[in-house]
Amino acid sequence: MNMNFFMPTKVIYGKGAVLKNREILRSLGEHFLVITGKSSMKNGSLDDVLEALEGKYVRIYDTTPENPPIELIPEICSEFTDTTDIDVVIGLGGGSPMDTAKAVAVLLDNPQLNVRDLYDATKYTSAKKIVCIPTTAGTGSEVTQFSVLTVDGRKMGFSNNKCTFPTIAFVDYSYTITMGRELTISTALDALSHAMEGYISLNATPLTDVLAMEAMKNIKEFLPRLLDDPESEYYRERIMFASMLAGMVIAQTSTTVAHALGYNLTTDKGIKHGLATAIFLPFELRNANTEKAETVKALFDGSLYRFYEDIGIKLNIDISDDDIEKWVKIVSTASHIRSTPGNYDIDTLTEAFKEVRDMFCSE
Ligand SMILES: [Fe+2]
Protein backbone atom coordinates (compact mmCIF):
# COMPACT_ATOMS: atom_id res chain seq x y z
CA MET A 1 0.00 0.00 0.00
CA ASN A 2 1.37 3.45 -0.93
CA MET A 3 -0.19 6.70 0.17
CA ASN A 4 0.45 10.19 1.52
CA PHE A 5 -1.44 12.05 4.19
CA PHE A 6 -0.65 15.67 5.00
CA MET A 7 -2.71 17.67 7.50
CA PRO A 8 -0.41 19.88 9.58
CA THR A 9 -3.18 21.60 11.58
CA LYS A 10 -3.23 21.09 15.35
CA VAL A 11 -6.82 20.18 16.24
CA ILE A 12 -8.14 21.14 19.66
CA TYR A 13 -11.52 19.50 19.91
CA GLY A 14 -14.28 19.63 22.48
CA LYS A 15 -16.77 21.76 24.37
CA GLY A 16 -15.12 24.90 25.70
CA ALA A 17 -12.01 24.33 23.54
CA VAL A 18 -11.12 28.03 23.15
CA LEU A 19 -11.29 29.06 26.80
CA LYS A 20 -9.82 25.84 28.17
CA ASN A 21 -6.87 26.22 25.83
CA ARG A 22 -6.52 30.00 25.83
CA GLU A 23 -2.78 29.87 26.56
CA ILE A 24 -2.18 28.00 23.31
CA LEU A 25 -4.03 30.69 21.37
CA ARG A 26 -2.31 33.51 23.25
CA SER A 27 1.13 32.03 22.63
CA LEU A 28 0.78 32.55 18.88
CA GLY A 29 1.45 36.29 18.99
CA GLU A 30 0.55 39.75 20.25
CA HIS A 31 -1.53 41.19 17.42
CA PHE A 32 -4.68 39.36 16.32
CA LEU A 33 -7.15 40.06 13.53
CA VAL A 34 -10.51 38.28 13.90
CA ILE A 35 -12.45 37.77 10.66
CA THR A 36 -16.05 36.89 11.35
CA GLY A 37 -19.73 37.52 10.59
CA LYS A 38 -22.64 38.63 12.69
CA SER A 39 -23.61 35.19 14.02
CA SER A 40 -20.45 34.86 16.14
CA MET A 41 -21.95 37.44 18.48
CA LYS A 42 -25.09 35.33 18.99
CA ASN A 43 -23.50 31.91 19.43
CA GLY A 44 -21.01 33.01 22.08
CA SER A 45 -17.89 32.29 20.04
CA LEU A 46 -16.73 35.90 19.70
CA ASP A 47 -17.09 36.44 23.46
CA ASP A 48 -14.94 33.37 24.07
CA VAL A 49 -12.23 34.56 21.67
CA LEU A 50 -12.17 38.06 23.16
CA GLU A 51 -12.03 36.67 26.68
CA ALA A 52 -9.21 34.31 25.71
CA LEU A 53 -7.26 37.19 24.17
CA GLU A 54 -7.77 39.69 26.97
CA GLY A 55 -4.77 42.04 27.15
CA LYS A 56 -3.67 41.29 23.59
CA TYR A 57 -4.09 43.69 20.69
CA VAL A 58 -7.25 42.51 18.87
CA ARG A 59 -8.94 43.96 15.78
CA ILE A 60 -12.24 42.65 14.46
CA TYR A 61 -13.66 42.55 10.94
CA ASP A 62 -17.24 41.38 11.47
CA THR A 63 -19.03 41.91 8.18
CA THR A 64 -17.82 38.95 6.11
CA PRO A 65 -20.50 38.25 3.49
CA GLU A 66 -21.53 34.81 2.27
CA ASN A 67 -19.53 33.71 -0.78
CA PRO A 68 -16.86 36.42 -0.27
CA PRO A 69 -15.68 38.14 -3.48
CA ILE A 70 -11.95 38.27 -4.15
CA GLU A 71 -12.03 42.10 -4.11
CA LEU A 72 -12.81 41.99 -0.39
CA ILE A 73 -9.38 40.58 0.51
CA PRO A 74 -7.21 43.63 -0.33
CA GLU A 75 -9.89 45.87 1.20
CA ILE A 76 -9.60 44.07 4.53
CA CYS A 77 -5.81 44.08 4.34
CA SER A 78 -5.59 47.81 3.80
CA GLU A 79 -8.13 48.47 6.55
CA PHE A 80 -6.08 46.63 9.16
CA THR A 81 -2.42 47.10 8.27
CA ASP A 82 -2.00 50.79 8.91
CA THR A 83 -2.17 50.48 12.70
CA THR A 84 0.03 47.50 13.44
CA ASP A 85 1.59 44.35 12.10
CA ILE A 86 -0.81 41.44 12.55
CA ASP A 87 0.70 38.14 13.81
CA VAL A 88 -2.39 35.93 13.68
CA VAL A 89 -5.54 35.94 11.55
CA ILE A 90 -8.48 34.13 13.15
CA GLY A 91 -11.31 32.87 10.92
CA LEU A 92 -14.37 32.60 13.17
CA GLY A 93 -17.66 31.39 11.71
CA GLY A 94 -18.68 29.30 8.72
CA GLY A 95 -16.70 28.68 5.56
CA SER A 96 -16.84 32.30 4.41
CA PRO A 97 -14.97 33.89 7.37
CA MET A 98 -12.51 30.99 7.55
CA ASP A 99 -11.74 31.12 3.81
CA THR A 100 -11.47 34.92 3.95
CA ALA A 101 -9.05 34.62 6.89
CA LYS A 102 -6.79 32.28 4.90
CA ALA A 103 -6.66 34.70 1.96
CA VAL A 104 -6.06 37.73 4.20
CA ALA A 105 -3.28 35.85 6.05
CA VAL A 106 -1.44 35.23 2.77
CA LEU A 107 -1.88 38.75 1.44
CA LEU A 108 -0.84 40.43 4.71
CA ASP A 109 2.37 38.40 4.70
CA ASN A 110 3.03 39.04 1.00
CA PRO A 111 2.02 42.64 0.35
CA GLN A 112 3.75 42.60 -3.04
CA LEU A 113 1.17 40.12 -4.38
CA ASN A 114 -1.78 41.04 -6.53
CA VAL A 115 -4.81 39.34 -4.97
CA ARG A 116 -5.26 37.13 -8.05
CA ASP A 117 -1.79 35.72 -7.41
CA LEU A 118 -3.39 33.71 -4.58
CA TYR A 119 -4.34 31.29 -7.36
CA ASP A 120 -0.70 30.80 -8.37
CA ALA A 121 0.90 28.89 -5.50
CA THR A 122 4.36 29.30 -7.05
CA LYS A 123 4.26 33.02 -6.19
CA TYR A 124 4.19 32.71 -2.37
CA THR A 125 5.28 30.32 0.38
CA SER A 126 4.22 32.03 3.59
CA ALA A 127 1.25 33.49 5.45
CA LYS A 128 0.48 35.00 8.82
CA LYS A 129 -0.51 32.34 11.35
CA ILE A 130 -4.05 31.14 10.64
CA VAL A 131 -6.44 29.97 13.36
CA CYS A 132 -9.86 28.61 12.41
CA ILE A 133 -12.83 28.28 14.73
CA PRO A 134 -15.90 26.85 12.99
CA THR A 135 -19.35 27.83 14.24
CA THR A 136 -21.23 25.78 11.64
CA ALA A 137 -20.85 22.04 11.06
CA GLY A 138 -20.14 21.31 7.43
CA THR A 139 -17.41 23.25 5.67
CA GLY A 140 -14.45 21.47 7.27
CA SER A 141 -12.36 24.49 6.28
CA GLU A 142 -10.72 24.43 9.72
CA VAL A 143 -8.69 21.38 8.66
CA THR A 144 -8.12 22.13 4.98
CA GLN A 145 -5.71 24.22 2.93
CA PHE A 146 -8.55 25.47 0.70
CA SER A 147 -10.08 28.91 0.46
CA VAL A 148 -12.99 29.41 -1.92
CA LEU A 149 -13.64 32.97 -3.11
CA THR A 150 -15.92 34.37 -5.80
CA VAL A 151 -13.89 35.49 -8.80
CA ASP A 152 -15.67 37.16 -11.74
CA GLY A 153 -18.96 35.60 -10.62
CA ARG A 154 -17.53 32.08 -10.21
CA LYS A 155 -16.61 30.24 -7.04
CA MET A 156 -12.94 29.27 -7.24
CA GLY A 157 -10.73 27.61 -4.67
CA PHE A 158 -7.04 28.26 -4.09
CA SER A 159 -4.63 26.45 -1.80
CA ASN A 160 -0.97 26.20 -0.98
CA ASN A 161 0.17 23.24 1.12
CA LYS A 162 3.09 25.32 2.41
CA CYS A 163 1.04 27.98 4.15
CA THR A 164 -2.77 27.88 3.90
CA PHE A 165 -3.53 25.09 6.36
CA PRO A 166 -4.57 26.64 9.68
CA THR A 167 -1.93 26.42 12.41
CA ILE A 168 -4.64 25.54 14.92
CA ALA A 169 -8.31 24.58 14.65
CA PHE A 170 -10.48 24.97 17.74
CA VAL A 171 -13.50 22.73 17.15
CA ASP A 172 -16.38 23.23 19.61
CA TYR A 173 -19.79 21.89 18.61
CA SER A 174 -21.56 24.06 21.19
CA TYR A 175 -21.30 27.08 18.85
CA THR A 176 -23.59 25.25 16.39
CA ILE A 177 -26.53 24.77 18.75
CA THR A 178 -28.15 28.10 17.79
CA MET A 179 -28.12 27.31 14.04
CA GLY A 180 -31.56 27.24 12.44
CA ARG A 181 -32.95 24.26 10.53
CA GLU A 182 -32.07 25.51 7.05
CA LEU A 183 -28.46 26.28 7.92
CA THR A 184 -28.12 23.00 9.82
CA ILE A 185 -29.27 21.07 6.76
CA SER A 186 -27.24 22.96 4.17
CA THR A 187 -24.01 22.83 6.16
CA ALA A 188 -24.41 19.15 7.10
CA LEU A 189 -24.98 18.40 3.41
CA ASP A 190 -21.71 20.14 2.62
CA ALA A 191 -19.97 17.72 4.98
CA LEU A 192 -21.84 14.82 3.39
CA SER A 193 -20.67 16.00 -0.05
CA HIS A 194 -17.06 16.22 1.11
CA ALA A 195 -17.19 12.71 2.56
CA MET A 196 -18.98 11.14 -0.37
CA GLU A 197 -17.03 12.90 -3.11
CA GLY A 198 -13.78 12.11 -1.30
CA TYR A 199 -14.79 8.48 -0.86
CA ILE A 200 -15.44 7.83 -4.54
CA SER A 201 -12.69 10.20 -5.77
CA LEU A 202 -9.91 8.80 -7.91
CA ASN A 203 -7.56 10.41 -5.35
CA ALA A 204 -9.00 8.43 -2.40
CA THR A 205 -6.68 6.36 -0.20
CA PRO A 206 -7.43 3.63 2.37
CA LEU A 207 -6.91 6.25 5.09
CA THR A 208 -9.28 8.84 3.60
CA ASP A 209 -11.80 6.01 3.07
CA VAL A 210 -11.87 5.31 6.82
CA LEU A 211 -12.50 8.97 7.61
CA ALA A 212 -15.06 9.41 4.83
CA MET A 213 -17.03 6.31 5.80
CA GLU A 214 -17.19 7.36 9.45
CA ALA A 215 -18.37 10.84 8.41
CA MET A 216 -21.08 9.46 6.09
CA LYS A 217 -22.36 7.02 8.72
CA ASN A 218 -22.64 9.78 11.31
CA ILE A 219 -24.55 12.10 8.98
CA LYS A 220 -26.87 9.35 7.79
CA GLU A 221 -27.69 8.29 11.33
CA PHE A 222 -27.70 11.58 13.22
CA LEU A 223 -28.78 14.38 10.85
CA PRO A 224 -32.44 13.26 10.77
CA ARG A 225 -32.43 12.87 14.58
CA LEU A 226 -30.83 16.28 15.02
CA LEU A 227 -33.53 17.89 12.89
CA ASP A 228 -36.14 16.39 15.25
CA ASP A 229 -34.19 17.45 18.33
CA PRO A 230 -32.12 20.53 17.36
CA GLU A 231 -30.92 21.28 20.88
CA SER A 232 -29.39 17.86 21.44
CA GLU A 233 -25.73 18.39 22.25
CA TYR A 234 -24.98 14.80 21.39
CA TYR A 235 -26.39 15.05 17.84
CA ARG A 236 -24.76 18.45 17.27
CA GLU A 237 -21.45 16.96 18.31
CA ARG A 238 -21.82 13.99 15.96
CA ILE A 239 -22.38 16.28 12.96
CA MET A 240 -19.48 18.56 13.93
CA PHE A 241 -17.24 15.50 14.23
CA ALA A 242 -18.38 14.27 10.81
CA SER A 243 -17.73 17.69 9.30
CA MET A 244 -14.17 17.75 10.60
CA LEU A 245 -13.45 14.21 9.36
CA ALA A 246 -14.86 15.09 5.95
CA GLY A 247 -12.63 18.17 5.85
CA MET A 248 -9.59 15.97 6.49
CA VAL A 249 -10.73 13.80 3.58
CA ILE A 250 -10.92 16.60 1.01
CA ALA A 251 -7.63 18.07 2.25
CA GLN A 252 -6.18 14.92 0.63
CA THR A 253 -8.56 14.12 -2.22
CA SER A 254 -10.01 17.55 -3.14
CA THR A 255 -13.68 17.72 -4.05
CA THR A 256 -15.14 16.19 -7.21
CA VAL A 257 -17.71 17.11 -9.81
CA ALA A 258 -20.71 17.68 -7.51
CA HIS A 259 -18.93 20.73 -6.10
CA ALA A 260 -18.19 22.11 -9.57
CA LEU A 261 -21.84 21.57 -10.59
CA GLY A 262 -23.23 23.03 -7.37
CA TYR A 263 -21.18 26.25 -7.49
CA ASN A 264 -23.39 27.49 -10.32
CA LEU A 265 -26.59 27.18 -8.32
CA THR A 266 -24.96 29.18 -5.54
CA THR A 267 -23.57 32.02 -7.64
CA ASP A 268 -26.52 32.35 -10.05
CA LYS A 269 -29.51 31.23 -7.95
CA GLY A 270 -28.43 31.92 -4.38
CA ILE A 271 -28.76 28.31 -3.21
CA LYS A 272 -26.64 27.61 -0.13
CA HIS A 273 -23.38 25.86 -0.95
CA GLY A 274 -23.90 22.51 0.80
CA LEU A 275 -27.42 22.06 -0.51
CA ALA A 276 -26.44 23.15 -4.03
CA THR A 277 -23.70 20.54 -4.06
CA ALA A 278 -25.41 17.61 -2.35
CA ILE A 279 -28.30 17.50 -4.83
CA PHE A 280 -25.84 16.36 -7.51
CA LEU A 281 -24.49 13.44 -5.45
CA PRO A 282 -27.09 10.87 -6.58
CA PHE A 283 -26.18 11.61 -10.20
CA GLU A 284 -22.45 11.49 -9.45
CA LEU A 285 -22.79 8.13 -7.69
CA ARG A 286 -24.74 6.60 -10.56
CA ASN A 287 -22.43 7.98 -13.22
CA ALA A 288 -19.37 6.74 -11.31
CA ASN A 289 -20.56 3.18 -11.67
CA THR A 290 -17.89 1.86 -9.30
CA GLU A 291 -17.99 -0.59 -6.45
CA LYS A 292 -17.39 2.22 -3.97
CA ALA A 293 -20.33 4.18 -5.35
CA GLU A 294 -22.48 1.07 -4.79
CA THR A 295 -21.20 0.85 -1.20
CA VAL A 296 -22.34 4.44 -0.60
CA LYS A 297 -25.75 3.79 -2.14
CA ALA A 298 -26.18 0.73 0.09
CA LEU A 299 -25.28 2.80 3.15
CA PHE A 300 -28.19 5.09 2.24
CA ASP A 301 -30.56 2.13 1.87
CA GLY A 302 -30.31 2.19 -1.92
CA SER A 303 -31.47 5.77 -2.50
CA LEU A 304 -29.92 9.05 -1.52
CA TYR A 305 -32.96 10.77 -3.01
CA ARG A 306 -35.14 9.12 -0.33
CA PHE A 307 -32.81 10.43 2.38
CA TYR A 308 -33.18 13.93 0.92
CA GLU A 309 -36.94 13.53 0.80
CA ASP A 310 -36.99 12.47 4.44
CA ILE A 311 -35.15 15.60 5.55
CA GLY A 312 -37.35 17.74 3.29
CA ILE A 313 -35.18 19.14 0.51
CA LYS A 314 -36.76 21.23 -2.23
CA LEU A 315 -35.50 24.13 -4.34
CA ASN A 316 -37.75 27.14 -4.95
CA ILE A 317 -36.03 28.23 -8.13
CA ASP A 318 -36.51 27.98 -11.87
CA ILE A 319 -33.74 26.56 -14.01
CA SER A 320 -33.94 27.38 -17.71
CA ASP A 321 -32.31 25.58 -20.62
CA ASP A 322 -30.16 28.69 -21.11
CA ASP A 323 -28.96 28.45 -17.50
CA ILE A 324 -27.99 24.84 -18.09
CA GLU A 325 -26.14 25.63 -21.31
CA LYS A 326 -24.13 28.35 -19.58
CA TRP A 327 -23.30 26.18 -16.53
CA VAL A 328 -22.29 23.16 -18.60
CA LYS A 329 -19.68 25.30 -20.38
CA ILE A 330 -18.27 26.42 -17.04
CA VAL A 331 -18.16 22.94 -15.47
CA SER A 332 -16.68 21.33 -18.57
CA THR A 333 -13.37 23.10 -17.85
CA ALA A 334 -13.37 22.41 -14.08
CA SER A 335 -10.40 20.52 -12.64
CA HIS A 336 -12.84 18.49 -10.48
CA ILE A 337 -13.69 16.29 -13.45
CA ARG A 338 -10.22 14.78 -13.53
CA SER A 339 -10.63 13.18 -10.11
CA THR A 340 -14.24 12.06 -10.62
CA PRO A 341 -14.90 8.51 -11.80
CA GLY A 342 -17.06 8.28 -14.93
CA ASN A 343 -17.30 10.25 -18.14
CA TYR A 344 -18.33 13.92 -17.98
CA ASP A 345 -18.81 15.20 -21.51
CA ILE A 346 -21.24 17.98 -22.46
CA ASP A 347 -24.19 15.57 -22.71
CA THR A 348 -23.53 14.05 -19.29
CA LEU A 349 -23.19 17.43 -17.60
CA THR A 350 -26.42 18.59 -19.25
CA GLU A 351 -28.14 15.45 -18.01
CA ALA A 352 -26.89 16.13 -14.45
CA PHE A 353 -28.47 19.60 -14.39
CA LYS A 354 -31.71 18.34 -15.94
CA GLU A 355 -32.00 15.55 -13.39
CA VAL A 356 -31.63 18.01 -10.53
CA ARG A 357 -34.25 20.27 -12.13
CA ASP A 358 -36.67 17.33 -12.43
CA MET A 359 -36.04 16.00 -8.94
CA PHE A 360 -35.98 19.20 -6.89
CA CYS A 361 -37.60 22.06 -8.81
CA SER A 362 -40.94 20.51 -9.81
CA GLU A 363 -44.18 21.76 -8.27
FE1 LIG B 1 -17.99 22.27 0.18
Coordinates of C-alpha atoms and ligand atoms in Angstrom, one line a residue, residues 138-139 148 189-191 193-194 197 250 255 259 263 273-274 277, ligand 1:
G138 CA -20.1 21.3 7.4
T139 CA -17.4 23.3 5.7
V148 CA -13.0 29.4 -1.9
L189 CA -25.0 18.4 3.4
D190 CA -21.7 20.1 2.6
A191 CA -20.0 17.7 5.0
S193 CA -20.7 16.0 0.0
H194 CA -17.1 16.2 1.1
E197 CA -17.0 12.9 -3.1
I250 CA -10.9 16.6 1.0
T255 CA -13.7 17.7 -4.1
H259 CA -18.9 20.7 -6.1
Y263 CA -21.2 26.2 -7.5
H273 CA -23.4 25.9 -1.0
G274 CA -23.9 22.5 0.8
T277 CA -23.7 20.5 -4.1
Ligands
FE1 FE -18.0 22.3 0.2

